[in-house]
mmCIF file of C-alpha atoms in Angstrom:
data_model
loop_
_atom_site.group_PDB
_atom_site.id
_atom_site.type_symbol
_atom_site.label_atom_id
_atom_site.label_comp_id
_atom_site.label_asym_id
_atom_site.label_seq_id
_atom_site.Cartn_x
_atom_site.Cartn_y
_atom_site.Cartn_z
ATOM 1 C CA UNK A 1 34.524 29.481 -48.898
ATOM 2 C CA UNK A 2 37.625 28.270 -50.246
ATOM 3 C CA UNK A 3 37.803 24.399 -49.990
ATOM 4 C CA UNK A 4 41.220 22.387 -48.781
ATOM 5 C CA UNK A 5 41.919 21.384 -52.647
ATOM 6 C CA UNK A 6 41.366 25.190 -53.657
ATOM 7 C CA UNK A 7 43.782 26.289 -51.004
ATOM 8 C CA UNK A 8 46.635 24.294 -51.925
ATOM 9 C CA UNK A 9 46.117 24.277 -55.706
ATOM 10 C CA UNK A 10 46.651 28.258 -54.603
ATOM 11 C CA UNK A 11 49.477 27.351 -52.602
ATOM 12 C CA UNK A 12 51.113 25.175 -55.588
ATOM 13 C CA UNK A 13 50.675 27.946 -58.181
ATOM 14 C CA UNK A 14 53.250 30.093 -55.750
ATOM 15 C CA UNK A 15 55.685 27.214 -54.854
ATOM 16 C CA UNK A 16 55.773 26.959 -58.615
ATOM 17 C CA UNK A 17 56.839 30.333 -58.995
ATOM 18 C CA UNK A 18 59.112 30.315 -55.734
ATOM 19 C CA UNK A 19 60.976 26.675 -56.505
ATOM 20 C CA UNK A 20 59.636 25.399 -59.505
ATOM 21 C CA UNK A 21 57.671 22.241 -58.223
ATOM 22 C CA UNK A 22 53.702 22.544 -57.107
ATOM 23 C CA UNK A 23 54.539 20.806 -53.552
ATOM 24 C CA UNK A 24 57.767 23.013 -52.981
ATOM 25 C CA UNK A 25 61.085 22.316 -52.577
ATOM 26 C CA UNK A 26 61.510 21.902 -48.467
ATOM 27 C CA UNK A 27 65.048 22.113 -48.348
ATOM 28 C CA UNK A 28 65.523 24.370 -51.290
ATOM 29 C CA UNK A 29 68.400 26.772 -50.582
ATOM 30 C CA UNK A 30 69.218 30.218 -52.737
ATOM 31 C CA UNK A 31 70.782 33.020 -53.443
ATOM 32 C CA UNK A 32 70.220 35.402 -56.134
ATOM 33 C CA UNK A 33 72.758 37.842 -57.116
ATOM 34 C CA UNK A 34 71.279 41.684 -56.475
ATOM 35 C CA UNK A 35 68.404 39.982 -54.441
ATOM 36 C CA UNK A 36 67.968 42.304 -51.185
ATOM 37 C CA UNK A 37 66.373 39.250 -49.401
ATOM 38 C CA UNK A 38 69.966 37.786 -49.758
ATOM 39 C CA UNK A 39 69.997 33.984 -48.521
ATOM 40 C CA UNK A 40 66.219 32.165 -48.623
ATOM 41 C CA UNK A 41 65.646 28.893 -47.787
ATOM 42 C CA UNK A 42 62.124 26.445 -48.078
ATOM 43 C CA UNK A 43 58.867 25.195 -49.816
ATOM 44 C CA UNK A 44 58.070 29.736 -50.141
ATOM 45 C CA UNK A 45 61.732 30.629 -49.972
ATOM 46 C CA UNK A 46 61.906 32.898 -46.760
ATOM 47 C CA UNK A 47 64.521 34.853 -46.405
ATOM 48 C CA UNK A 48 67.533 35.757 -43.800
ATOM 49 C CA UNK A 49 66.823 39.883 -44.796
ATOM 50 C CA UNK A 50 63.144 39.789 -43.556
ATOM 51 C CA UNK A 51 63.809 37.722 -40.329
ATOM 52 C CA UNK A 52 61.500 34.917 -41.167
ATOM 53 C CA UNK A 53 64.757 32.562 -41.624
ATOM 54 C CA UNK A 54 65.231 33.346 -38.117
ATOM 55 C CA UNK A 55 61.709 32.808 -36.961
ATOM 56 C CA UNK A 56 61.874 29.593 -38.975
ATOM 57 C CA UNK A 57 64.636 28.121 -38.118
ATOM 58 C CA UNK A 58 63.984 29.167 -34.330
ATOM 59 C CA UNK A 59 60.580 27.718 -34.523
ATOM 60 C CA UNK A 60 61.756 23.910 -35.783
ATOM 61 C CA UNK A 61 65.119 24.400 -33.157
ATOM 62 C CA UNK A 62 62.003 24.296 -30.312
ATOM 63 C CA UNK A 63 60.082 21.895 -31.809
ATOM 64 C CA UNK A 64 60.312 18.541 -29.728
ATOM 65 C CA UNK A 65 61.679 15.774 -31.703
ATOM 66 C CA UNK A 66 63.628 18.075 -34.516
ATOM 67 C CA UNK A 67 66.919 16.552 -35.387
ATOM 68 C CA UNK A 68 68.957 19.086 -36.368
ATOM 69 C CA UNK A 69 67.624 21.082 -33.415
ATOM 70 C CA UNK A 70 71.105 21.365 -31.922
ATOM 71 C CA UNK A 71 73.261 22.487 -34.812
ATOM 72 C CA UNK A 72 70.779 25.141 -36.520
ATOM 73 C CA UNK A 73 70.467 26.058 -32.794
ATOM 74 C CA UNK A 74 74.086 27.424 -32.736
ATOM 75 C CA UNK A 75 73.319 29.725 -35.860
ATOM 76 C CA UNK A 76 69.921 31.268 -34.059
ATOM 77 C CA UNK A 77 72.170 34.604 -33.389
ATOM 78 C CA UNK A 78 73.556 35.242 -36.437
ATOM 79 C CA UNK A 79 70.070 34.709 -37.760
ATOM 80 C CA UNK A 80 68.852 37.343 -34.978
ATOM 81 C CA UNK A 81 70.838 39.613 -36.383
ATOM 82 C CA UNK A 82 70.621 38.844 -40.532
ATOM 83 C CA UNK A 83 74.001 38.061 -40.716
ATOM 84 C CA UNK A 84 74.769 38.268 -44.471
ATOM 85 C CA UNK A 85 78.042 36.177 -43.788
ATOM 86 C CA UNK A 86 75.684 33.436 -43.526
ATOM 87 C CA UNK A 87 74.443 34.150 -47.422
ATOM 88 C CA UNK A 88 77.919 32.225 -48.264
ATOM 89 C CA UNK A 89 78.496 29.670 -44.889
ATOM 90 C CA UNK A 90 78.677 26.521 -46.928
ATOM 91 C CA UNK A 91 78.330 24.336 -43.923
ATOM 92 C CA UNK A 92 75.057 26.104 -42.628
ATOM 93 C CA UNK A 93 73.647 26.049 -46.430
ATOM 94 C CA UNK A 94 74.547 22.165 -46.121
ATOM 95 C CA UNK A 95 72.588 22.029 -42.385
ATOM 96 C CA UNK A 96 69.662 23.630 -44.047
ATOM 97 C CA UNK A 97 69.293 21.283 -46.998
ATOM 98 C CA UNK A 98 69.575 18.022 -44.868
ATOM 99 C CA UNK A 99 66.794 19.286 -42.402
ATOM 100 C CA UNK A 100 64.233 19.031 -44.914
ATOM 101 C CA UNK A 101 64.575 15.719 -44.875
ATOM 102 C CA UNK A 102 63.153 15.703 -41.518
ATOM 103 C CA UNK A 103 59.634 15.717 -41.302
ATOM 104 C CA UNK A 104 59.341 17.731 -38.654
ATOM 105 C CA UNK A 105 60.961 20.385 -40.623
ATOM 106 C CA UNK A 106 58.486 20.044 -43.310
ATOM 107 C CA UNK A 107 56.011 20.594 -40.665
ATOM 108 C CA UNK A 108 57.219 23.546 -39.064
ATOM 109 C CA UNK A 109 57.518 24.822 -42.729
ATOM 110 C CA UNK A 110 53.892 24.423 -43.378
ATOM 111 C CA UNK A 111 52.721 25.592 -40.489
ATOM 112 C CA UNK A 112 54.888 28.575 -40.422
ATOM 113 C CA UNK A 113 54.067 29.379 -43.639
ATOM 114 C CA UNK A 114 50.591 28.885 -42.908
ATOM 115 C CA UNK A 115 50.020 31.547 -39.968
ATOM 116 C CA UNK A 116 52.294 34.148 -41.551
ATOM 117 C CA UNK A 117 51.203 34.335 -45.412
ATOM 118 C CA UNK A 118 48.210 32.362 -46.202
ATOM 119 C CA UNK A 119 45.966 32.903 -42.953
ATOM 120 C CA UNK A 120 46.729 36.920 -43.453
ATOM 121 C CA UNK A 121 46.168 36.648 -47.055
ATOM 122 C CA UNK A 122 42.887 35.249 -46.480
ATOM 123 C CA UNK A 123 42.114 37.992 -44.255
ATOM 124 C CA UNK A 124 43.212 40.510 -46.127
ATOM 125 C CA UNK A 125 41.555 39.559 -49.155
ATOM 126 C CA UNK A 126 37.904 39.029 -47.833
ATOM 127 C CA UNK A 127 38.081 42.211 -45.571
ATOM 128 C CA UNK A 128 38.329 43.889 -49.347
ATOM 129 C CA UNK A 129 35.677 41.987 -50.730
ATOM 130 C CA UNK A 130 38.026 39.478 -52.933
ATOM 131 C CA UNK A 131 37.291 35.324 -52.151
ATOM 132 C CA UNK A 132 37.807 33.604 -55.113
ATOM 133 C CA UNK A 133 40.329 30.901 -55.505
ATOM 134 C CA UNK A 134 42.378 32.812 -58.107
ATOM 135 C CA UNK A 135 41.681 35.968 -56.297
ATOM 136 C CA UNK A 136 43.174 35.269 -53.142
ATOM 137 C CA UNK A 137 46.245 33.039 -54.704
ATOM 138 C CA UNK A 138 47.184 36.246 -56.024
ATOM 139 C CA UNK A 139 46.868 38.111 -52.725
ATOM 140 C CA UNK A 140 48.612 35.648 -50.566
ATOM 141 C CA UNK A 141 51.480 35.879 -53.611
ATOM 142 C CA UNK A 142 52.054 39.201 -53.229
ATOM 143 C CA UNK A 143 52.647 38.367 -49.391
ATOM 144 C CA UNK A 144 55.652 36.087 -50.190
ATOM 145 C CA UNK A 145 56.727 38.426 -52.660
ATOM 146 C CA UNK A 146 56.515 41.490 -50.922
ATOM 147 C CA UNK A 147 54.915 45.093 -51.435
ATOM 148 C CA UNK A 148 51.477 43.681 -51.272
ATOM 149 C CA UNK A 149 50.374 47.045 -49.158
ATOM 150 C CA UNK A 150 51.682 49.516 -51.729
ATOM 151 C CA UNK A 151 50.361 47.568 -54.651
ATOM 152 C CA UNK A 152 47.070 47.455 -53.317
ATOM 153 C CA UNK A 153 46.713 51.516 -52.117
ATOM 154 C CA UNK A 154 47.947 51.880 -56.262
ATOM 155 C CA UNK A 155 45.593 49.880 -57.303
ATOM 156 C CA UNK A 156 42.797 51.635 -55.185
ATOM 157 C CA UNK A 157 44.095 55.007 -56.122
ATOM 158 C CA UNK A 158 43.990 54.284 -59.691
ATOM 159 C CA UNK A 159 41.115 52.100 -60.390
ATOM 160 C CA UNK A 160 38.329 52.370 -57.212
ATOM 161 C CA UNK A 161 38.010 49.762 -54.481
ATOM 162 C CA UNK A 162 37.074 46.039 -55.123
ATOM 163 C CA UNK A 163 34.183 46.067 -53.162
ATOM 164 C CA UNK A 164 33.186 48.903 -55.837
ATOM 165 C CA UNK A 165 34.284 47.792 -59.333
ATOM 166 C CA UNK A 166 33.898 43.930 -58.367
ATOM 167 C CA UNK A 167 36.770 41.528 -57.262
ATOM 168 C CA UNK A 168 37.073 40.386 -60.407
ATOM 169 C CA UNK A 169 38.023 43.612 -62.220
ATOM 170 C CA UNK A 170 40.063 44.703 -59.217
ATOM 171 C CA UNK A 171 42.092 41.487 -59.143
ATOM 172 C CA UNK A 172 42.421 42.589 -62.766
ATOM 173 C CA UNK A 173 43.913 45.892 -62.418
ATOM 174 C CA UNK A 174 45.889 44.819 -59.761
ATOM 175 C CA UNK A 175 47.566 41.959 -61.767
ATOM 176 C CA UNK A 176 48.331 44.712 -64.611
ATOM 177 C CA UNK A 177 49.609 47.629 -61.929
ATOM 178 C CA UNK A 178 52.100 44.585 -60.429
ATOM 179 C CA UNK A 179 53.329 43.327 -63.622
ATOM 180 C CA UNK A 180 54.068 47.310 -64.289
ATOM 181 C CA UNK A 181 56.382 47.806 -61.077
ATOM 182 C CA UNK A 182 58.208 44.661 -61.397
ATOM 183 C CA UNK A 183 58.926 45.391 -65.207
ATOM 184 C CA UNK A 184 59.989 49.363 -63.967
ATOM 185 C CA UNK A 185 61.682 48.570 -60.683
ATOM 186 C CA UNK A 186 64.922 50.220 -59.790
ATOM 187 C CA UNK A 187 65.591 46.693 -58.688
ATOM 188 C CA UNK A 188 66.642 44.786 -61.930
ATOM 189 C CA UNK A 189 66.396 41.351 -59.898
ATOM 190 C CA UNK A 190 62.659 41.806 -59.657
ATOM 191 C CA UNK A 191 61.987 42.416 -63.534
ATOM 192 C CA UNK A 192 62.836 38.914 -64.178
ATOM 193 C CA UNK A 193 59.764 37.558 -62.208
ATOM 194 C CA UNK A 194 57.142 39.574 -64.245
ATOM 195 C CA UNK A 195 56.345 36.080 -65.144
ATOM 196 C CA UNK A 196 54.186 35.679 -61.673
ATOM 197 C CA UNK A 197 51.699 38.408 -63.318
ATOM 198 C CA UNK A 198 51.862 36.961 -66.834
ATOM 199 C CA UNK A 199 50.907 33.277 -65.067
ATOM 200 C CA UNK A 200 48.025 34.926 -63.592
ATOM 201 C CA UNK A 201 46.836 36.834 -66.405
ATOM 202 C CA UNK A 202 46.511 33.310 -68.212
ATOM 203 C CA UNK A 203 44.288 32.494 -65.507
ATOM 204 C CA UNK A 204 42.453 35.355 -65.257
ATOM 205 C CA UNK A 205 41.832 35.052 -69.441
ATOM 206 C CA UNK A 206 40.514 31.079 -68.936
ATOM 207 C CA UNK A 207 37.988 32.852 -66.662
ATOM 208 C CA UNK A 208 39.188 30.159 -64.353
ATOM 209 C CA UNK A 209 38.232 31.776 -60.962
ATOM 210 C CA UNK A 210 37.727 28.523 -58.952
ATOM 211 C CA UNK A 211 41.014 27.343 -59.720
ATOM 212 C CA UNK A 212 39.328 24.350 -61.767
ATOM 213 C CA UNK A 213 42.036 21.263 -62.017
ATOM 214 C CA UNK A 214 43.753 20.612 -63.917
ATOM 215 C CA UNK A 215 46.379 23.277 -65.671
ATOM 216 C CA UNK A 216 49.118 24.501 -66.012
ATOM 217 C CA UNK A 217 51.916 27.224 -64.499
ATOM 218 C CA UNK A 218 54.674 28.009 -66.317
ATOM 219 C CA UNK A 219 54.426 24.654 -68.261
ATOM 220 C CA UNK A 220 54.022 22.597 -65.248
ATOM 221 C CA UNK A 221 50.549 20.461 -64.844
ATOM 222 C CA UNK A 222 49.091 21.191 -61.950
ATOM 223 C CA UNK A 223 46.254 18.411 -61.126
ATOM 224 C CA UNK A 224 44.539 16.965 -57.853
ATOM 225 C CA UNK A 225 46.896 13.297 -57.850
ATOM 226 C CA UNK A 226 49.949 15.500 -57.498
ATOM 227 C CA UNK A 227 48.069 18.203 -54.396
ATOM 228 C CA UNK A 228 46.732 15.165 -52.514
ATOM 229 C CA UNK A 229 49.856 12.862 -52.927
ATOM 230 C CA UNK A 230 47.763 10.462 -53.409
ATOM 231 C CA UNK A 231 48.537 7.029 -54.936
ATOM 232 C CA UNK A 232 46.367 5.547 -57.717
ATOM 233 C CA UNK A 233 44.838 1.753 -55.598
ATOM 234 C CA UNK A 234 44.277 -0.862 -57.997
ATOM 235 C CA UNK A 235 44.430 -4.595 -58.365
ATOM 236 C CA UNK A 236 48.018 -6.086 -58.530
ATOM 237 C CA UNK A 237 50.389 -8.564 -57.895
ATOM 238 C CA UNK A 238 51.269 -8.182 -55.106
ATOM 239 C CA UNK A 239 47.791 -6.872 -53.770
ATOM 240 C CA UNK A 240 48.415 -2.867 -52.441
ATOM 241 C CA UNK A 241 47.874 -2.624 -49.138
ATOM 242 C CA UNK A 242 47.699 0.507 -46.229
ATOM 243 C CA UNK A 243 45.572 2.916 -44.536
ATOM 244 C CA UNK A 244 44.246 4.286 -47.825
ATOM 245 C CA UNK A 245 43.067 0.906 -48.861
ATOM 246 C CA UNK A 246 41.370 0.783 -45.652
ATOM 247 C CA UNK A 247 39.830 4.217 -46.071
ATOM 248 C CA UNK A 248 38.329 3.210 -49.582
ATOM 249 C CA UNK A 249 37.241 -0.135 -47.767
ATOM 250 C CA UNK A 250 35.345 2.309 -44.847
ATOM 251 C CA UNK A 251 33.733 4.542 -47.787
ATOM 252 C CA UNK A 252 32.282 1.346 -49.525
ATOM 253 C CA UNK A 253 31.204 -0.288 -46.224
ATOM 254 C CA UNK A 254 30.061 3.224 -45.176
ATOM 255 C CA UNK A 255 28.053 3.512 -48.814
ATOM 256 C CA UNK A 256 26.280 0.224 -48.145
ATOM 257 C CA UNK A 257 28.385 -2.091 -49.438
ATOM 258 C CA UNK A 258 29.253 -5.409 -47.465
ATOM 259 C CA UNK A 259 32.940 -5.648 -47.654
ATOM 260 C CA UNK A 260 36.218 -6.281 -44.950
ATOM 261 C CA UNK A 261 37.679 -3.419 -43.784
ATOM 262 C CA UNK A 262 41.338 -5.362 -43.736
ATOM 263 C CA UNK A 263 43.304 -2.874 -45.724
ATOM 264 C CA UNK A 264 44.371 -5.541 -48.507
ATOM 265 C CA UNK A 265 43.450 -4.386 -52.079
ATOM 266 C CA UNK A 266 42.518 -7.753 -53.517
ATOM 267 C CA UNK A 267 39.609 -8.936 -56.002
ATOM 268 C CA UNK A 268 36.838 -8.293 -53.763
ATOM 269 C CA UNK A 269 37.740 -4.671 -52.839
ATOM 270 C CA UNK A 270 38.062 -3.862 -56.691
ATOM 271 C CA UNK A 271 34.743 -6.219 -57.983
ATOM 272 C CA UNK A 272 33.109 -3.723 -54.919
ATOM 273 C CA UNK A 273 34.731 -0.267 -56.262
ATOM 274 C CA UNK A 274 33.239 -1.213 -59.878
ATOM 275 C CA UNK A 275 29.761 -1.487 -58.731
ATOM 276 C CA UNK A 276 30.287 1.468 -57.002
ATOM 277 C CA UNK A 277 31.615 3.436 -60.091
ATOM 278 C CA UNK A 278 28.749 1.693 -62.045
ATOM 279 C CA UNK A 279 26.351 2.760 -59.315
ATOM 280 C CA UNK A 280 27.208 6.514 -59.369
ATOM 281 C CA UNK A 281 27.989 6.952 -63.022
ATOM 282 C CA UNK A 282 31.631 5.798 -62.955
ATOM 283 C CA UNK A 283 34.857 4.921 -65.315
ATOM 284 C CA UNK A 284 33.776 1.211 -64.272
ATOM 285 C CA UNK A 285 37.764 0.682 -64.309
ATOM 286 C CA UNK A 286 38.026 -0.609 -60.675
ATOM 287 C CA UNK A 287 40.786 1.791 -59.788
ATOM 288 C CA UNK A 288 40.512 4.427 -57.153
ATOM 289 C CA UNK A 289 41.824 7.544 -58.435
ATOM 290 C CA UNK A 290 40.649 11.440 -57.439
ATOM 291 C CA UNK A 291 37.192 11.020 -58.711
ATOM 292 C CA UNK A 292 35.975 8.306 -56.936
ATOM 293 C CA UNK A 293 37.628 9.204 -53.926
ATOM 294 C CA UNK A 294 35.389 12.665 -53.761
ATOM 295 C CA UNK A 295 32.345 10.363 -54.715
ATOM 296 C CA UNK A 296 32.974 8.342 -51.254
ATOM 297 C CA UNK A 297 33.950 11.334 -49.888
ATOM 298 C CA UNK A 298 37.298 10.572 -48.338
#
């Protein structure tokens, strides 16, 4: 079972490839010259062609509390309808940009992009036998890249079924039969992003399966701090303070330790978090990074 770190180390390795950072680019807006997708938009880039702009966009226009509700609202038909107009509407591109800054946007993104990619990806993948990490997070790219369906019936035709041969080899083939029909298309817009398959065939060569942290994609480090958004807690001047200092405070307390839950990172809360590093084999360093939050298990 692929765990919530897994899944959006996955999900990073395709924003990567779709906007060039590992948590996406929310109000990332584009348009590609020969790209039959015309205008995309978001942290997977969906696009006014498909009709998942539309769906988007209609989906954070009904969502209660989204402030830009009433202006993207007056574009819903044209979106209906893939308006390619709309590829060049400068004001619209502008309306699209400044929503991302809302969090309900970002919401509505990952949700959206949740229940229409990654859950059917999922699916997909473990209906053929394929679970792995890297596996799927090749799967669910093919399902924001398109042509998953025919890729896969090639792959099947040419090398036997994964359930057969073994995900691994499958996943494989299938890497190597992609990279081939983006490099061949008709489409010279889609030869340029051979690069997905080469990124995954570095991946594949590591043996790195799991998705281990950290690496990198297309030169860009890819490591738990950045996935969680987490902030390294230390001792300062002037002390850190918040709900995650509390939630390290509940772990220790929860561990055994005697120590106030007040949410103030001050001597006492780091003197505790070294003997509980010490206690489990710890960087005795007194700051709360990745590691020891797993060992407390928050």
């Amino acid at each position: 079972m692929i765990t919530e770190l897994q899944k959006k180390t996955a999900q990073s390795i395709i924003n990567i490839f779709e906007t060039g950072h590992p948590q996406g680019e929310y109000g990332q807006v584009t348009l590609l010259s020969g790209d039959s997708g015309h205008l995309t938009y978001g942290r997977s880039q969906m696009t006014l062609a498909s009709g998942n702009l539309y769906l988007l966009i209609k989906a954070y226009c009904q969502a209660p509390g989204a402030e830009f509700a009433a202006v993207l609202g007056e574009y819903l038909e044209r979106l209906a309808h893939r308006d390619n107009s709309l590829d060049n509407h400068t004001q619209f591109r502008r309306l699209l940009h400044k929503a991302a800054a809302d969090p309900i946007m970002r919401g509505v993104q990952d949700e959206f992009f949740h229940r229409v990619y990654w859950t059917p990806s999922v699916q997909h993948g473990n209906a053929m036998g394929i679970n792995t990490p890297l596996g799927i997070s090749v799967v669910y790219d093919s399902h924001i890249h398109g042509s998953w369906r025919r890729l896969q019936d090639r792959t099947n035709d040419a090398h036997g079924l994964a359930n057969v041969i073994g995900q691994q080899s499958w996943i494989e083939n299938y890497v190597q039969e992609r990279r081939n029909w983006l490099a061949d298309h008709s489409k010279s817009v889609l030869h340029k992003t051979v690069y997905r398959m080469d990124a995954f065939r570095q991946l594949i060569d590591a043996a790195n399966w799991e998705l281990a942290l950290s690496f990198r994609v297309r030169g860009i480090l890819i490591h738990d701090g950045i996935l969680l958004g987490m902030t390294l807690l230390r001792l300062q001047t002037p002390n850190m303070q918040g709900k995650n200092v509390q939630e390290v405070q509940q772990g220790l307390v929860d561990a055994g330790f005697t120590i106030t839950v007040d949410g103030v990172f001050g001597p006492k809360t780091a003197a505790t978090v070294k003997q509980f590093q010490q206690q489990n084999n710890l960087a005795m360093d007194g700051i709360v990074g990745p590691v020891t939050r797993s060992r407390l298990g928050i």
